[in-house]
C-alpha positions as a Markdown table, in Angstrom:
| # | Residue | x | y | z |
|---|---|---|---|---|
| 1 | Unk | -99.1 | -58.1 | -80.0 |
| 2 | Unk | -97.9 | -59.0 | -76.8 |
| 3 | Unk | -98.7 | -62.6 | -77.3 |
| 4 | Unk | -96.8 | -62.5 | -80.4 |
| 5 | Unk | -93.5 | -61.4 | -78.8 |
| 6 | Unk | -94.0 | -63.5 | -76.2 |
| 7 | Unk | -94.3 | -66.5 | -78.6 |
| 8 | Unk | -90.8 | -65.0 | -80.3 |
| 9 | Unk | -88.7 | -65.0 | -77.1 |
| 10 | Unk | -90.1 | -69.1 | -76.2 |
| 11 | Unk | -88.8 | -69.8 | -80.0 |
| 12 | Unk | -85.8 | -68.1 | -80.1 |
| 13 | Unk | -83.7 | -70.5 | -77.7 |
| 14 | Unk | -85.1 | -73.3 | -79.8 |
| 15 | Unk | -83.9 | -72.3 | -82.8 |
| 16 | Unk | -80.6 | -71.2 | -81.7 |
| 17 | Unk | -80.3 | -74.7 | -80.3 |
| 18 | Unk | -81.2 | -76.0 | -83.7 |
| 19 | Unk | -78.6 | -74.3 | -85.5 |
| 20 | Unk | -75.6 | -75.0 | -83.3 |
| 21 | Unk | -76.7 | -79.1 | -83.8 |
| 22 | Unk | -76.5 | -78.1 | -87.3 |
| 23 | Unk | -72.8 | -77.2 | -87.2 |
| 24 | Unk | -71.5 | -79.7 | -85.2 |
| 25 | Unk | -73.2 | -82.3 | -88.0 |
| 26 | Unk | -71.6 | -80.9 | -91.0 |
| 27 | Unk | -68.7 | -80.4 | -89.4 |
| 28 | Unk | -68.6 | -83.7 | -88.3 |
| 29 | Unk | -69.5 | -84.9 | -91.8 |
| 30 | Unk | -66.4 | -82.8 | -93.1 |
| 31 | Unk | -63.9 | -84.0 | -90.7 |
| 32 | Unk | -65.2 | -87.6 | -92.2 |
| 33 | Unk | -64.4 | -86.8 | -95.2 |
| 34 | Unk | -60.6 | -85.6 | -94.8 |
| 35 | Unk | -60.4 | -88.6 | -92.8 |
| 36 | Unk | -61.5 | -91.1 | -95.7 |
| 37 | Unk | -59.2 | -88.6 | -98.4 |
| 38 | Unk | -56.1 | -88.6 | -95.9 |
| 39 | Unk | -56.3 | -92.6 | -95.6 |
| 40 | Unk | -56.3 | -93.0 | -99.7 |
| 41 | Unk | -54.6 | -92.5 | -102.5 |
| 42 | Unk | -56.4 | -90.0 | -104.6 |
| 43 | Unk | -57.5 | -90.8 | -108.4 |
| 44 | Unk | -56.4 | -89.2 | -111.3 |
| 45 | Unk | -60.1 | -87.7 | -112.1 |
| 46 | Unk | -59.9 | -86.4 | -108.1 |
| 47 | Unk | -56.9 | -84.3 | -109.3 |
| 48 | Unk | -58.8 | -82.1 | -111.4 |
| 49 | Unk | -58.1 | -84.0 | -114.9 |
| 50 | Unk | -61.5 | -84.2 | -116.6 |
| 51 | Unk | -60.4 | -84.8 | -120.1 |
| 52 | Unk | -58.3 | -88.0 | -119.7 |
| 53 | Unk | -55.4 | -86.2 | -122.1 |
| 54 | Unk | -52.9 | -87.2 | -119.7 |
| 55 | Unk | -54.3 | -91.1 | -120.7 |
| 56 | Unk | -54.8 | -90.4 | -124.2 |
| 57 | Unk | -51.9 | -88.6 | -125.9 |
| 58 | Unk | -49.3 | -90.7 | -123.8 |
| 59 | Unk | -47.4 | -93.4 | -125.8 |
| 60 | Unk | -47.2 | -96.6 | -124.9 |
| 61 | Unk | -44.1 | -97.5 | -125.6 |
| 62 | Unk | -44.9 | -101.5 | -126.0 |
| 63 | Unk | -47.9 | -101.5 | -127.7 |
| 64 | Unk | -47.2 | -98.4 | -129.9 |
| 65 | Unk | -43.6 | -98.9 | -130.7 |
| 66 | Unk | -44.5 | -97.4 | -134.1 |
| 67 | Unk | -45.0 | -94.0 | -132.4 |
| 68 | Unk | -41.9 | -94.0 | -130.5 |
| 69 | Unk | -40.0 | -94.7 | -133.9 |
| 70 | Unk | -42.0 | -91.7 | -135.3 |
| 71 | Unk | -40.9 | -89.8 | -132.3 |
| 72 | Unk | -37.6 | -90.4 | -132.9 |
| 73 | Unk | -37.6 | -89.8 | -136.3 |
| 74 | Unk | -39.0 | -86.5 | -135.8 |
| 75 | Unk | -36.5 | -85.4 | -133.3 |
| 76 | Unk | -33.7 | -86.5 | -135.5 |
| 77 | Unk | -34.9 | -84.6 | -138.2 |
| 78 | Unk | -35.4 | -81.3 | -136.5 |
| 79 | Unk | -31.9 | -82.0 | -135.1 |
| 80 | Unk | -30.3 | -82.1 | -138.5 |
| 81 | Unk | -32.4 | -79.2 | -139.6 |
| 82 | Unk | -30.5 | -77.5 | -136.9 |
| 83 | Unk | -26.7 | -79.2 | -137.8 |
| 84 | Unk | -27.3 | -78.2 | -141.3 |
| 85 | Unk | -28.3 | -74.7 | -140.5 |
| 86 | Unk | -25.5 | -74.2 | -138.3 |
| 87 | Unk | -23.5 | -75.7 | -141.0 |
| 88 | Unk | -24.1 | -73.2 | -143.5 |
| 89 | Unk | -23.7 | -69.6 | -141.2 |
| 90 | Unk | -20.2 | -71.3 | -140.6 |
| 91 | Unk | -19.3 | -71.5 | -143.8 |
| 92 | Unk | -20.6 | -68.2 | -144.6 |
| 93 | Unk | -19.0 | -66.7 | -142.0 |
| 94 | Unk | -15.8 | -68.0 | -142.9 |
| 95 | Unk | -16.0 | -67.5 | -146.5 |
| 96 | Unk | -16.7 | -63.9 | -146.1 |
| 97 | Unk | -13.2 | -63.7 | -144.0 |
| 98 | Unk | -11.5 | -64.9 | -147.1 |
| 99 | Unk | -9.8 | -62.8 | -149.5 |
| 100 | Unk | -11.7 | -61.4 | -152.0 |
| 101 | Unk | -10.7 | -61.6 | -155.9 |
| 102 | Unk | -9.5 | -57.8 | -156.0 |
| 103 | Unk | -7.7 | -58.3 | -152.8 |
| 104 | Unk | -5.9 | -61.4 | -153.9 |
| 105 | Unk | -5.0 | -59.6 | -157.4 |
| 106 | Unk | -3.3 | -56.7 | -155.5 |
| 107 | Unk | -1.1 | -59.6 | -153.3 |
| 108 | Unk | 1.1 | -59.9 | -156.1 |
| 109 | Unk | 2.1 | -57.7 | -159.1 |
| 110 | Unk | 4.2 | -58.6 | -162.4 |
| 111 | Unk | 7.0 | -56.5 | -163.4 |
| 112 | Unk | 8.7 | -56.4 | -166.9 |
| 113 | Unk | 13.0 | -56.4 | -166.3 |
| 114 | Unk | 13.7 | -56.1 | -169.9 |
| 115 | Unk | 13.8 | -52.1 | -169.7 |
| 116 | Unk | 16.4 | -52.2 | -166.6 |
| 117 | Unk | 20.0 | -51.4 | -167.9 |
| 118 | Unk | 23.4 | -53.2 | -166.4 |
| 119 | Unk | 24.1 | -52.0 | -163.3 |
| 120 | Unk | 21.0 | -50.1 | -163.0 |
| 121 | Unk | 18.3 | -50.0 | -160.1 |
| 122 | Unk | 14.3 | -49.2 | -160.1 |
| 123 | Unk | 12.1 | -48.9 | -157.6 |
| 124 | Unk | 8.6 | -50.5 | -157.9 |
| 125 | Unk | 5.4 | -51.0 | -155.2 |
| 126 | Unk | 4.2 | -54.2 | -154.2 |
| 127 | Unk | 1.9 | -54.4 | -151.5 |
| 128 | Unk | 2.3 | -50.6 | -150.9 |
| 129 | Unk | 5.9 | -51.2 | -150.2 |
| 130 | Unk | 8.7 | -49.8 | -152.5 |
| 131 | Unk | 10.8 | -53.1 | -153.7 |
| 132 | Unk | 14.3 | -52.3 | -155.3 |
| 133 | Unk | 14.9 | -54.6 | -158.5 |
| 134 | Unk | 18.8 | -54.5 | -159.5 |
| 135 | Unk | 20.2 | -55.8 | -162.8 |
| 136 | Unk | 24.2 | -56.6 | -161.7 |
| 137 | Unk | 27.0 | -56.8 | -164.0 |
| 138 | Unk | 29.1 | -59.8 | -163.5 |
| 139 | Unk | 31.6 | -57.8 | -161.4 |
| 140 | Unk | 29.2 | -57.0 | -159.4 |
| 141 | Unk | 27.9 | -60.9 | -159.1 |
| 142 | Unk | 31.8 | -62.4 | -158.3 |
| 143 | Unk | 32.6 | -59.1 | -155.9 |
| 144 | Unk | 29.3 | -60.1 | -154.2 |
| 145 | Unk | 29.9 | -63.5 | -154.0 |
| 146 | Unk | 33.9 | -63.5 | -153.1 |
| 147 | Unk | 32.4 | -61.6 | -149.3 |
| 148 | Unk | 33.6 | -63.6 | -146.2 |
| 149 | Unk | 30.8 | -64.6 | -143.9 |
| 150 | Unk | 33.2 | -63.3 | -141.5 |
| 151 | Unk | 32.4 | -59.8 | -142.6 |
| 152 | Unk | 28.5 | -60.0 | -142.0 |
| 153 | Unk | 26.1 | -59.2 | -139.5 |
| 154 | Unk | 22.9 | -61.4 | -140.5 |
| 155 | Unk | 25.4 | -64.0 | -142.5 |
| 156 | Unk | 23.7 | -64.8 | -146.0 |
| 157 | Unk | 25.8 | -65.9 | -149.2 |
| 158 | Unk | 25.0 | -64.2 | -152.3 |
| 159 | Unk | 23.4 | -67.1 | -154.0 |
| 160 | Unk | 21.0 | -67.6 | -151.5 |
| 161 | Unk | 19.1 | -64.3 | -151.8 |
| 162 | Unk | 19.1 | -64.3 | -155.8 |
| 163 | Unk | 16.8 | -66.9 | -158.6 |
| 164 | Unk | 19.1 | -65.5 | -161.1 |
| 165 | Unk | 22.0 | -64.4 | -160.0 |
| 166 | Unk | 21.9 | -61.3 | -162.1 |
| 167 | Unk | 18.8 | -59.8 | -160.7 |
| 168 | Unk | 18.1 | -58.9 | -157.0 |
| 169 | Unk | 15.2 | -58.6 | -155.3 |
| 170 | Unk | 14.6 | -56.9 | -152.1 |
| 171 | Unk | 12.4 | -55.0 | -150.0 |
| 172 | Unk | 13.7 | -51.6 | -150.0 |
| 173 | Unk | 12.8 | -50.8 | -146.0 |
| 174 | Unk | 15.7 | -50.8 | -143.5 |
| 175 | Unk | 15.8 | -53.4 | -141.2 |
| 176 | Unk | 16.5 | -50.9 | -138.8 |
| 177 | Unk | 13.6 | -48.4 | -138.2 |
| 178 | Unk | 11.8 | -48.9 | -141.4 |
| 179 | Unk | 13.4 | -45.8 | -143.6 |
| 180 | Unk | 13.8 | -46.3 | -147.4 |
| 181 | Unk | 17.4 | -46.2 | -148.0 |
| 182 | Unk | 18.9 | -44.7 | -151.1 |
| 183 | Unk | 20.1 | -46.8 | -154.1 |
| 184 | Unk | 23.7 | -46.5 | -155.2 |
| 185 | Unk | 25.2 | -44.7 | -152.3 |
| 186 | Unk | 26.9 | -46.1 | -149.2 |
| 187 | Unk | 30.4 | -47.4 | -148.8 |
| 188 | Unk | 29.6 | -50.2 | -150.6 |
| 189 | Unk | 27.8 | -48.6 | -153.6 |
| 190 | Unk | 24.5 | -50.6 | -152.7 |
| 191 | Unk | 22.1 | -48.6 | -150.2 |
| 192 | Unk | 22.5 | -46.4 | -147.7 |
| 193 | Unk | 20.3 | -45.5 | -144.9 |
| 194 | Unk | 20.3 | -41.4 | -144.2 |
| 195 | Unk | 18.4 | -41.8 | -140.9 |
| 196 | Unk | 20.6 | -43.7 | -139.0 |
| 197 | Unk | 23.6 | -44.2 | -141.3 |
| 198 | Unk | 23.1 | -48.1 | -142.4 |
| 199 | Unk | 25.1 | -49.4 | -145.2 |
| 200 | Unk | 23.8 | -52.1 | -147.5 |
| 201 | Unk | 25.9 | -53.8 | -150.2 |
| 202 | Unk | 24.7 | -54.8 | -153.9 |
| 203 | Unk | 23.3 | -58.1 | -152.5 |
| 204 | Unk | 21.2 | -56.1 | -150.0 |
| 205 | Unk | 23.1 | -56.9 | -146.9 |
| 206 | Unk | 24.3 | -55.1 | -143.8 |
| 207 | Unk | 27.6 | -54.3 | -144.1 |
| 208 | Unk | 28.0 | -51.3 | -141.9 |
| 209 | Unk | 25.6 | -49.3 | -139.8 |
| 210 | Unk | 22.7 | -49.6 | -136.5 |
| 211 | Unk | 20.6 | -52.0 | -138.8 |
| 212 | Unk | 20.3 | -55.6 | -137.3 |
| 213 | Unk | 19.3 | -57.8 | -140.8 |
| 214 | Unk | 19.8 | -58.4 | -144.3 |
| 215 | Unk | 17.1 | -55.7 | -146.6 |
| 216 | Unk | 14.2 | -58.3 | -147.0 |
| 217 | Unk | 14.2 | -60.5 | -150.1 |
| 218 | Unk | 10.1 | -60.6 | -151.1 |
| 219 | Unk | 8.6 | -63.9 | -152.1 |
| 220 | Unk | 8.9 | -64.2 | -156.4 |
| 221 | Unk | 9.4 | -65.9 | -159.3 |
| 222 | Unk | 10.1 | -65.6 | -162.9 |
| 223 | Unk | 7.0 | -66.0 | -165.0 |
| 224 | Unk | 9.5 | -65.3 | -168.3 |
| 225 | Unk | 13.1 | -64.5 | -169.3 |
| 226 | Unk | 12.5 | -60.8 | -168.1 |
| 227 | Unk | 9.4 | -60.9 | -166.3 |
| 228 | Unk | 9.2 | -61.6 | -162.6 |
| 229 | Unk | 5.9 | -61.9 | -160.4 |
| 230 | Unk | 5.8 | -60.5 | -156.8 |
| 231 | Unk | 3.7 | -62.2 | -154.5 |
């Protein structure tokens, strides 16, 4: 036993001696081997790229120009894909802004004006707005039309407002603060105003009163002899 441990403590410096030259050789090796990779340019299979796709799927533009032109082709079409998708939410989007067919029927509403005595005045609704249609004698028509522009406010002759000089047209909404004025009443037997005291005469304009403008004449025509569309 004694000669067994004394056997083990002879070794042990040996192999201790063994191991460090052991070391110092693969380390030496390794440091070669940095050396020889830091001095080169590494290869495309030292970069970790074992299955050549990198090689395969690229395109070579010279000898495989019928690629490219497939390449093109399908970028352009999946461009126009887009274009024409885009295309089509505009137009929805805008057509669904437009006006519908029952909104366009209430923009404009047809009266009959055969019922409406001389001298006489209804009230109808267009657009929700009360619109005063007159049928004036021919006293009215020259009195109307014998007014100096000196004598208005928002200057208008009586033929200008008028398709037929007989019937009148007009909003019935005071140009001042938006009251409905009353029909045959006023100091000049047209409309008067009770909330501020605006006086209109029988071709609807301001004769007398806080209200800046002429009563509004509404966009119309005459479809027939006594029928006029609003709108």
């Amino acid at each position: 036993m004694n000669a067994f441990r004394l056997g083990s403590f002879r070794l042990a410096p040996v192999a201790s001696k063994l191991a460090v030259e052991n070391l110092k050789s693969t380390s030496n090796v390794l440091s070669k081997s940095l050396r020889k990779l830091s001095t080169r340019s590494q290869e495309l299979h030292e970069l970790g790229s074992v299955d050549h796709a990198f090689t395969d799927d690229r395109v070579d533009k010279v000898a495989e120009p019928e690629r490219r032109a497939f390449t093109y082709l399908l970028l352009s079409g999946v461009r126009f894909a887009y274009a024409s998708t885009a295309r089509v939410l505009v137009v929805k989007f805008v057509s669904s802004m437009s006006a519908s067919a029952d909104v366009l029927a209430l923009a404009s509403a047809e009266f009959d004006l055969g019922e409406i005595d001389m001298g006489k005045t209804i009230t109808v609704k267009w657009r929700g707005k009360p619109v005063f249609i007159r049928h004036r004698s021919p006293d009215e028509i020259s009195t109307e039309a014998a007014v100096s522009m000196a004598h208005l406010r928002d200057q208008e002759a009586d033929d200008d407002r008028t398709l037929k000089s007989q019937w009148l047209v007009v909003l019935g909404i005071c140009t001042h603060l938006g009251c409905v004025p009353i029909s045959g009443a006023g100091d000049f037997n047209g409309w008067f105003c009770p909330c501020h005291g605006s006086h209109y005469d029988i071709s609807g304009r301001i004769r007398k009163g806080p209200a800046p403008l002429n009563l509004e004449v509404p966009p119309y025509k005459f479809t027939d002899e006594t029928k006029i569309l609003i709108g």
